[in-house]
Tab-separated table of C-alpha atoms (C1' of nucleotides) in Angstrom:
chain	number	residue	atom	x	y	z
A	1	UNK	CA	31.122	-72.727	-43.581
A	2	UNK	CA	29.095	-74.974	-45.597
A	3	UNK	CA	27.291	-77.797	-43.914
A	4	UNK	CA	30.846	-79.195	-42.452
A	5	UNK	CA	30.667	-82.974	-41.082
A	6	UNK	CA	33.745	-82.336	-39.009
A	7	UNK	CA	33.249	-81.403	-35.407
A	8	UNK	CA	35.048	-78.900	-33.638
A	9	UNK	CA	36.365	-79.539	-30.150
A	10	UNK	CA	33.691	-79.549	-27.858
A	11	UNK	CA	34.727	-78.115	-24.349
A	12	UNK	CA	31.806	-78.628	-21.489
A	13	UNK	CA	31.180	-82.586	-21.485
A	14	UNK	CA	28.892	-83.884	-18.465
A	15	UNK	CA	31.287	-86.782	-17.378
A	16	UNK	CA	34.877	-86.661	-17.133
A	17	UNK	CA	36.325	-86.018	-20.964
A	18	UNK	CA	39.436	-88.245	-21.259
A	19	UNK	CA	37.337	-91.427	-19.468
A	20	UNK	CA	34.601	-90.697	-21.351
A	21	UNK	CA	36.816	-90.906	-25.239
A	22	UNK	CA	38.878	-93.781	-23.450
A	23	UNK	CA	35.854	-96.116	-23.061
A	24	UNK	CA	34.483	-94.458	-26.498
A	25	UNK	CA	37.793	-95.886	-27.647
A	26	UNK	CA	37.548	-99.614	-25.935
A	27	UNK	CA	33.446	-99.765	-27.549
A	28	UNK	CA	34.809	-98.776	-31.223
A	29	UNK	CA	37.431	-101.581	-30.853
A	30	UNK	CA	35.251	-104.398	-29.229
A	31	UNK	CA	31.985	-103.172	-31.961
A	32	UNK	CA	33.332	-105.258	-35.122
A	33	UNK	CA	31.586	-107.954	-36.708
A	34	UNK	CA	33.103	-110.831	-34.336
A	35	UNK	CA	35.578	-109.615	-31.762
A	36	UNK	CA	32.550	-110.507	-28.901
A	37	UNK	CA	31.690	-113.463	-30.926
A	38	UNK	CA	35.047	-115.192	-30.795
A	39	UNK	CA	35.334	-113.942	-26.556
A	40	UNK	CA	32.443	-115.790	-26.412
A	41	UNK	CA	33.522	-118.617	-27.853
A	42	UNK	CA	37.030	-119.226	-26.342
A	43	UNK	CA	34.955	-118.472	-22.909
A	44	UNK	CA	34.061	-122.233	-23.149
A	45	UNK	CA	37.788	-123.398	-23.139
A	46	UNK	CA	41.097	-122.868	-25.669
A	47	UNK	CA	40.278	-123.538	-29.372
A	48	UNK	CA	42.752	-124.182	-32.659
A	49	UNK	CA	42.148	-121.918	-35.170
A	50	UNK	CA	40.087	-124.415	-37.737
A	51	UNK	CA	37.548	-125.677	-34.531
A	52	UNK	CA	37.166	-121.760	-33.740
A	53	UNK	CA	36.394	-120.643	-36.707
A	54	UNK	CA	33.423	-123.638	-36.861
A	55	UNK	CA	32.673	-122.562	-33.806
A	56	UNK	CA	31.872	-118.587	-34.463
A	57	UNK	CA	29.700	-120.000	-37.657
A	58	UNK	CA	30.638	-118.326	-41.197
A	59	UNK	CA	33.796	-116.011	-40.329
A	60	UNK	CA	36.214	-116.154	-43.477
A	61	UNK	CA	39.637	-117.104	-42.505
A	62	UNK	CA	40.675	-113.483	-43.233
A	63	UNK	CA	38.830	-111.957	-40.780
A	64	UNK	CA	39.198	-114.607	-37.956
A	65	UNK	CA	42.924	-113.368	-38.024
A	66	UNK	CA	42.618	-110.314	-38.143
A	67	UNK	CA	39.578	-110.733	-35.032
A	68	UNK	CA	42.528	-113.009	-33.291
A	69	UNK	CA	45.344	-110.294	-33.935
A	70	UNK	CA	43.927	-107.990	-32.537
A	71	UNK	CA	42.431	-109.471	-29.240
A	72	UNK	CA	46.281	-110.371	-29.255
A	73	UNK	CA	47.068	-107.147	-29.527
A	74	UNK	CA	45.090	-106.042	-26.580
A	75	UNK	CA	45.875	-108.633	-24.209
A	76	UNK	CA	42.660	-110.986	-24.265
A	77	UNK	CA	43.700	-113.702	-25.913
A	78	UNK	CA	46.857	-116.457	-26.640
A	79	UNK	CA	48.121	-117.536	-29.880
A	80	UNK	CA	50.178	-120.879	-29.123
A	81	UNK	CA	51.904	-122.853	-31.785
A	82	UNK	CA	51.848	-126.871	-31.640
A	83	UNK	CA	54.215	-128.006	-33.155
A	84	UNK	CA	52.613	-130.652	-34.655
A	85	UNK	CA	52.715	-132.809	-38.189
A	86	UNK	CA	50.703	-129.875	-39.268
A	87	UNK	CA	51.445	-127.379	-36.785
A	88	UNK	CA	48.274	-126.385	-34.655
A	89	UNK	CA	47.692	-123.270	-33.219
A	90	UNK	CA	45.830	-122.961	-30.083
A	91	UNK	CA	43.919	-119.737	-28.662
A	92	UNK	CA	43.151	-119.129	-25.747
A	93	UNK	CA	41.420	-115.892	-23.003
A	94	UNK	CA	43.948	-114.726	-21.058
A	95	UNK	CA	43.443	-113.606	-17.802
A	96	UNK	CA	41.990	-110.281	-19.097
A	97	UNK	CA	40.448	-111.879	-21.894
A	98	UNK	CA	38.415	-114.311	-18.852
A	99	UNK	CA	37.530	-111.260	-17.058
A	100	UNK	CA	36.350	-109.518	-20.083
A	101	UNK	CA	34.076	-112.446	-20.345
A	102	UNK	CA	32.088	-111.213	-17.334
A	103	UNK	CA	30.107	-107.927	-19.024
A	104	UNK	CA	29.954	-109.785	-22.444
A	105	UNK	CA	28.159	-112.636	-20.856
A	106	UNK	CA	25.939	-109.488	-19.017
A	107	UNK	CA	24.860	-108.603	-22.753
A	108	UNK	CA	24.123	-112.301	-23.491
A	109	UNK	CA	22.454	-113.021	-20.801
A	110	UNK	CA	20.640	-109.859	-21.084
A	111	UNK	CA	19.522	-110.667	-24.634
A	112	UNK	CA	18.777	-114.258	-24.218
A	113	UNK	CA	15.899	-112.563	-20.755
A	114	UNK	CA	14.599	-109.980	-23.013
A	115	UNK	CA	14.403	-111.967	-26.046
A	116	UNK	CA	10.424	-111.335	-26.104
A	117	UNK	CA	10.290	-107.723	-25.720
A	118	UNK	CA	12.616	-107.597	-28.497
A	119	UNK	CA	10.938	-109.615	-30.775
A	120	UNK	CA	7.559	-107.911	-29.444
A	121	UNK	CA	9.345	-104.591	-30.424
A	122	UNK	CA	10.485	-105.660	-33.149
A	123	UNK	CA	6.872	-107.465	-34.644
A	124	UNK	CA	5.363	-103.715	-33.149
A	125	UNK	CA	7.729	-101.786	-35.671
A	126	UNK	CA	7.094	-103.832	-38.592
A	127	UNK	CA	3.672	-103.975	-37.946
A	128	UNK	CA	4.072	-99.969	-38.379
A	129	UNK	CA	6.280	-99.394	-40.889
B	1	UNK	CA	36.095	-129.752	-52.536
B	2	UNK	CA	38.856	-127.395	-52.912
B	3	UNK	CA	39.051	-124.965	-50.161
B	4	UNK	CA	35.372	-124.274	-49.404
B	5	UNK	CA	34.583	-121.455	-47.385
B	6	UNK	CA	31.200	-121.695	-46.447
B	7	UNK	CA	30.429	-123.655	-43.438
B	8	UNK	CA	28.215	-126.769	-43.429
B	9	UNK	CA	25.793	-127.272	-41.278
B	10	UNK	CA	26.875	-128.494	-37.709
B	11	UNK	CA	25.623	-130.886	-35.532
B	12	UNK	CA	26.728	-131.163	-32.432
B	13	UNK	CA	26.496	-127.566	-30.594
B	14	UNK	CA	27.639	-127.181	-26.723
B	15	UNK	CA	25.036	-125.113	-25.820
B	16	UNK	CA	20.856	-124.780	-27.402
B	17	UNK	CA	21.930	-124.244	-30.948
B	18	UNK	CA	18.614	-121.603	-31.227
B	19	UNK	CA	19.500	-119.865	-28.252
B	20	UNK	CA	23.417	-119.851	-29.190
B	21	UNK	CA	22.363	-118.388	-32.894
B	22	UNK	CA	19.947	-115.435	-31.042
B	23	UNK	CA	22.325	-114.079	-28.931
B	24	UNK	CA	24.908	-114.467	-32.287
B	25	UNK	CA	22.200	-112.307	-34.003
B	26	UNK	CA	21.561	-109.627	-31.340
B	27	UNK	CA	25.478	-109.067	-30.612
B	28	UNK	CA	25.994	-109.002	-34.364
B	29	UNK	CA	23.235	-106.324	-34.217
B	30	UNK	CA	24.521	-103.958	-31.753
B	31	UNK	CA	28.471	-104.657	-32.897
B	32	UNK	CA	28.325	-101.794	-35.141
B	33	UNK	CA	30.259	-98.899	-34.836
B	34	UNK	CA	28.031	-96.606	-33.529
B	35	UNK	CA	25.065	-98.598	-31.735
B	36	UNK	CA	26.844	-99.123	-28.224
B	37	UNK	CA	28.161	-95.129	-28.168
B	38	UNK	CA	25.098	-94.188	-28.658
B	39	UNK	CA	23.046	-96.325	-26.729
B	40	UNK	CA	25.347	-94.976	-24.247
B	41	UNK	CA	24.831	-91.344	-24.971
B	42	UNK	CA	20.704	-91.401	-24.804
B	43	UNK	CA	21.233	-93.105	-21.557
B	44	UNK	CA	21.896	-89.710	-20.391
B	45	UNK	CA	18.452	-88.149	-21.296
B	46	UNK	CA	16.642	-87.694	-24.758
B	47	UNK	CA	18.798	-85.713	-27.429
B	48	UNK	CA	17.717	-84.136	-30.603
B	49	UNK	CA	19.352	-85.330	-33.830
B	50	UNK	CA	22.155	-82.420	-33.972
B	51	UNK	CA	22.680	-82.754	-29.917
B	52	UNK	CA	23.074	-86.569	-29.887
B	53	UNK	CA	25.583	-86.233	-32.933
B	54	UNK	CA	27.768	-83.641	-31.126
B	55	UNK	CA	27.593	-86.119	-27.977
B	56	UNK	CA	28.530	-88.995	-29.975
B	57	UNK	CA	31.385	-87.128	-31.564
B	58	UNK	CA	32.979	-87.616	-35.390
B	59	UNK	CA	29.696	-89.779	-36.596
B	60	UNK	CA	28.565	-88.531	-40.087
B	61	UNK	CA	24.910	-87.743	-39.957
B	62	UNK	CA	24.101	-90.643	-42.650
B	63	UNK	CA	25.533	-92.955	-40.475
B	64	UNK	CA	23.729	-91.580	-37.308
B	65	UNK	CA	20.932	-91.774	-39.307
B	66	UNK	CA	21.269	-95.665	-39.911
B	67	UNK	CA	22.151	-96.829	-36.689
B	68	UNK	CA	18.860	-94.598	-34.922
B	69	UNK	CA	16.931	-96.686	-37.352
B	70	UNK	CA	17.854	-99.840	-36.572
B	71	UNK	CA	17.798	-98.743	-32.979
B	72	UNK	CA	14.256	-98.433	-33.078
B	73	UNK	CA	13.624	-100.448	-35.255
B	74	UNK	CA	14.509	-103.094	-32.143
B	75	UNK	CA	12.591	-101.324	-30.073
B	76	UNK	CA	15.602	-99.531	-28.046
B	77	UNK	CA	14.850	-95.584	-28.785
B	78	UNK	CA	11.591	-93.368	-30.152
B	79	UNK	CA	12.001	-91.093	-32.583
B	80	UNK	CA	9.761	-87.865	-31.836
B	81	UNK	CA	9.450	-85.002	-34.346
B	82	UNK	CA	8.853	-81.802	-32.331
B	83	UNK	CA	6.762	-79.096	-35.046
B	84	UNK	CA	8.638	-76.205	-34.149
B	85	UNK	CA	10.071	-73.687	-37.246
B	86	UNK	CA	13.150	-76.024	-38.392
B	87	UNK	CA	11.381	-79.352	-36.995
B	88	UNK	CA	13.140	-80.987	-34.348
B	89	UNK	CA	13.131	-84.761	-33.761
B	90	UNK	CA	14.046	-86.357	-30.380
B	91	UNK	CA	15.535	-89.679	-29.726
B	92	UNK	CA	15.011	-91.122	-26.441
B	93	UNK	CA	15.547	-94.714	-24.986
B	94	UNK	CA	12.315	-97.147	-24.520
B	95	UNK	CA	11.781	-98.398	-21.504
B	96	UNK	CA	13.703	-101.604	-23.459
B	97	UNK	CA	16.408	-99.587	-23.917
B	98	UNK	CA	16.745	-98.116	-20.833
B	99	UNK	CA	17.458	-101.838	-19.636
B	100	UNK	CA	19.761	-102.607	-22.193
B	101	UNK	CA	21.929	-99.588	-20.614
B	102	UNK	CA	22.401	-101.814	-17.471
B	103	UNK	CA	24.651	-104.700	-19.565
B	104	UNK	CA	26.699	-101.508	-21.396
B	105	UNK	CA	27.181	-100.072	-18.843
B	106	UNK	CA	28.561	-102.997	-17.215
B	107	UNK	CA	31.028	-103.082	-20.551
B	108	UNK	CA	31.909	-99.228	-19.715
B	109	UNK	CA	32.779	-99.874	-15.993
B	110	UNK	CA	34.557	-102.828	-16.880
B	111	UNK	CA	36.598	-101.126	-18.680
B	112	UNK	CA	37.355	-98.211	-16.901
B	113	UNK	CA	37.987	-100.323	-13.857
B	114	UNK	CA	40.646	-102.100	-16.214
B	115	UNK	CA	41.899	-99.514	-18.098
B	116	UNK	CA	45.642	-99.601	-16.073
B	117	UNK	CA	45.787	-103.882	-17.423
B	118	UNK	CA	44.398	-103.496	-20.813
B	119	UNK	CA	47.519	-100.464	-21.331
B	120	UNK	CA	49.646	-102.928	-19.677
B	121	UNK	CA	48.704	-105.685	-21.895
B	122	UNK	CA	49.048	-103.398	-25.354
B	123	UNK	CA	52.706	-102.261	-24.369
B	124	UNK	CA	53.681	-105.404	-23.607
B	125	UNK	CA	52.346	-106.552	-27.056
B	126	UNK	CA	54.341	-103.555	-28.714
B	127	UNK	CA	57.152	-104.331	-27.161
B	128	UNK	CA	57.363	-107.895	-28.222
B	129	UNK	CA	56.369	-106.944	-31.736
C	1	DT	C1'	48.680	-139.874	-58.192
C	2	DG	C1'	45.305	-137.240	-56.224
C	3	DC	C1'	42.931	-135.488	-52.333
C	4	DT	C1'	42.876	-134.418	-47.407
C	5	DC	C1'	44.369	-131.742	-43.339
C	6	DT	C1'	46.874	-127.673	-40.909
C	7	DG	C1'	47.006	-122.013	-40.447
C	8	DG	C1'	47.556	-118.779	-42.744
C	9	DT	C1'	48.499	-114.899	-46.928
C	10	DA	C1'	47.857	-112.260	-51.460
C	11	DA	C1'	44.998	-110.474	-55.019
C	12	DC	C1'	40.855	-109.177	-56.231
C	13	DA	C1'	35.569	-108.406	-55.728
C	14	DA	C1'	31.650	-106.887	-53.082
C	15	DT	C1'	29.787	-104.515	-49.415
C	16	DT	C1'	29.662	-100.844	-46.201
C	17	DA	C1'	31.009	-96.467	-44.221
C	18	DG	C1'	32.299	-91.659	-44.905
C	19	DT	C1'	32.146	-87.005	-47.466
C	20	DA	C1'	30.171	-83.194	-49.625
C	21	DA	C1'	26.479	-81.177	-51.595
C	22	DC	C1'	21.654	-80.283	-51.533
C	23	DC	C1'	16.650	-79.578	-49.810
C	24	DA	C1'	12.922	-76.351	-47.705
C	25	DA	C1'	11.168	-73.175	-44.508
C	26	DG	C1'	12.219	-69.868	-41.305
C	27	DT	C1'	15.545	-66.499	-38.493
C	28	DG	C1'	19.030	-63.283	-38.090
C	29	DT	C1'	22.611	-59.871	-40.141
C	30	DG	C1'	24.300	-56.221	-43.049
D	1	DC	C1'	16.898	-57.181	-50.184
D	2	DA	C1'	20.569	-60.686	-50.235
D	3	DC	C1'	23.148	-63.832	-47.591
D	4	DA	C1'	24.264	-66.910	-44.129
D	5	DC	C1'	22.740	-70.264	-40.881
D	6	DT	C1'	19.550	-73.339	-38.469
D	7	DT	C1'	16.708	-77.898	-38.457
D	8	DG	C1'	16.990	-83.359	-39.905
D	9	DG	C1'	17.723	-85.623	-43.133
D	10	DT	C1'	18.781	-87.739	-48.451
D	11	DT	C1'	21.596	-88.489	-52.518
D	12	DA	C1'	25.623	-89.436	-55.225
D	13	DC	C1'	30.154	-90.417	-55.182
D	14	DT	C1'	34.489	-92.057	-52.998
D	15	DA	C1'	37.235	-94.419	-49.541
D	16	DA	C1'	37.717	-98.135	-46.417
D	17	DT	C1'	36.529	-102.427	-44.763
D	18	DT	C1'	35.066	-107.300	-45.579
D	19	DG	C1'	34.483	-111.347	-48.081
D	20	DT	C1'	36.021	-114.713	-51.786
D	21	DT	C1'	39.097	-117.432	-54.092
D	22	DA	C1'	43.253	-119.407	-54.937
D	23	DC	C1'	47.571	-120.667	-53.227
D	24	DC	C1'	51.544	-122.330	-50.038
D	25	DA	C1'	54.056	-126.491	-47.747
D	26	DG	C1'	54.476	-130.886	-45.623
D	27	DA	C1'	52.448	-134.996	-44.126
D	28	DG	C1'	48.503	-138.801	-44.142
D	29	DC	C1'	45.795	-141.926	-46.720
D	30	DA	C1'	43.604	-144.917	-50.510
DNA sequence: TGCTCTGGTAACAATTAGTAACCAAGTGTG
DNA sequence: CACACTTGGTTACTAATTGTTACCAGAGCA
């Protein structure tokens, strides 16, 4: 064997293996660029596509979908089509995606109380490196 | 102006427009692939390089690598070479870090506690698909 | 007529993540 | 002795993901 990345199955994991790869699972697809970003932002109330994607700052069009698909896909948001002059379309949290809201905000808030010990951390390294 | 995808600045922002971009900045931070899972795995104790990797599961080491950097970089883990005959490092969690686990671990239990919904939600999405 | 808005999509470019090999010093195996 | 294997990485190359740009279609407006 030389130096293999892959890793073999690995049988004696502290907390209960199949919970443990399931939340694994949820992290990986909730850690992308700007699936907490847009939660956050529909938190505040239903948003057309064009007002979210002011809203989240400098997401291409591209990627907003594909953010919005799959928050479909997993049951946290609404896609609604108004059919307008130029139809609209409207997203919105679902139930879920309200309740989801809840730890995200956690992390916000967390980040917004310990702002100063990470920027003091963050100063600390620089001032190391 | 024909199709412009950059974003102009914006005026009129719900919520402190500095505070709003911060906590943009921090969750774009830690919405990496890797950050949360392992954030999640030191939480458990202080792992060597090759321990933490196994824990983590299928990260490459370069990646590992990357995201311990930036992880203390921010002041979240310290990275301790041991002098022993292949040198070992440790990474542990700050004390900062050791906070942070509170919020991710909020995102964990969240989860888990709506594991049976979230299913619920994707089949129903399959289905309609 | 020309330019705007709506919510996308398709083709291509740029960035980022992953893979495989390598390092160097020391241990163990045959 | 020669080989394999350990440690925590780094480097070069490739694969995958993201971002950019242009375009669609139908209506509003000057």
């Amino acid at each position: 064997m030389v130096d293999q990345e892959g890793t073999s199955p690995k049988p004696g994991a502290r907390v209960d293996t199949s919970t443990c790869e399931y939340i694994g699972d949820m992290l990986a697809r909730i850690s992308d660029k700007w699936t907490l970003l847009v939660v956050r932002s529909l938190g505040r109330g239903p948003l057309r596509f064009s007002a979210l994607r002011r809203e989240v700052g400098e997401v291409s069009k591209k990627m907003l979908t594909s953010t919005l698909r799959e928050l479909e896909e997993n049951g946290f948001v609404t896609r609604t089509v108004i059919p307008t002059r130029p139809p609209q379309v409207e997203y919105a949290l679902t139930d879920l995606g309200h309740d989801f809201l809840t730890p995200v905000q956690g992390i916000a808030e967390w980040v917004v109380k310990n702002s100063t010990r990470i920027d003091a951390a963050r100063a600390s390294y620089a001032g190391r490196v």
